[in-house]
Amino acid sequence: MQSLAFDSEDLGATEAFLNDAYTQMQIGNDSPRGVRTRIRRDVLGTVSLDRLDLGFDMAYDAEPLNKVCLVTVHSGAIEEDYSGAGRDTFTPGDSGLLTPHDLPFSGVVRSARYDITMFDPELLDRLATTADPADPVRLSGHRAVSQAANRQLTAVITHLQRVATDPATADSPLLAATGADYLAATVLATMPTTAVTDAAAADRRDAHPETVRRAVAYLESHLHEDVTITEVAAAAFVTPRALQLAFRRHLGTTPLRYLRRLRLAGAHDDLRAAVAGDGRTVATIAHRWGFAHPGRFAIAYRHHYGRPPSEVLYA
């Protein structure tokens, strides 16, 4: 678990911190109020989760971040200037893309309390492809596709913030990787992107049982590793779209949900094998198998096995 914190009433110190923590930028106080800046950063694997509280109107002019930068506003407002699209304002309850990763950006933070969530653009390529596999997946808009999608994206970011600040979970490489994929999958489901979801004719031909067999064999041998859709597809000698179609067609699920089911089975075996005094608990077993939230693990376990994990442990 990594974190950093900043608290200052000095504009120059705030600018220096922002340059070090984000990218090169110039800022100014666009209000009669004095400067007050509070920032906390928690890190979960390759994802940084920042909470910012600005008590003044901060105008900014910044260089590209080279990161996908999501914003969630809790109070105040953020006015962002989008290249070719003009200015848009995020108000409380809004989540979306603050800036494309490869473009300079500018705007004004209006005395806001907000979150910034950043990750490498390549994370989206782990889970999806474009029409031309040589092209990276990009976000093609800055707003969620619907209000429901906006709420979903906000909820996932809030959940990952809790995971990142929990010492019991934040230092687990498997949980960190799972959390990063969870965020990327949510972005793909809630934001407009260039990812292609429809299968081509070749993908439909490749979506046969042998594809599933090869993919399942790969998943079973990599249960404790950071697994991506592209890696599973490569092991099955098909495209990610063909892999997704094969799992839906023959198993009625997705590769990542199937992997979750395998990890749930592994946790089930550990619960049955545990003996009193060996130090294993429901929470430690859940964490070992990549389940960050013991309560949600218990719900999934009970749904699948018919009783809560606490009844199986030491039974």
mmCIF file of N, CA, C and O in Angstrom, residues 12 115 253:
data_model
loop_
_atom_site.group_PDB
_atom_site.id
_atom_site.type_symbol
_atom_site.label_atom_id
_atom_site.label_comp_id
_atom_site.label_asym_id
_atom_site.label_seq_id
_atom_site.Cartn_x
_atom_site.Cartn_y
_atom_site.Cartn_z
ATOM 1 N N GLY A 12 2.278 28.669 -4.619
ATOM 2 C CA GLY A 12 3.499 28.163 -5.234
ATOM 3 C C GLY A 12 3.788 26.739 -4.831
ATOM 4 O O GLY A 12 4.190 25.912 -5.665
ATOM 5 N N ASP A 115 -12.568 13.519 -6.678
ATOM 6 C CA ASP A 115 -11.625 12.405 -6.789
ATOM 7 C C ASP A 115 -11.021 12.393 -8.185
ATOM 8 O O ASP A 115 -11.698 12.688 -9.174
ATOM 9 N N THR A 253 -21.255 -17.815 -19.941
ATOM 10 C CA THR A 253 -20.590 -16.858 -19.063
ATOM 11 C C THR A 253 -19.452 -16.191 -19.825
ATOM 12 O O THR A 253 -19.325 -16.380 -21.039
#
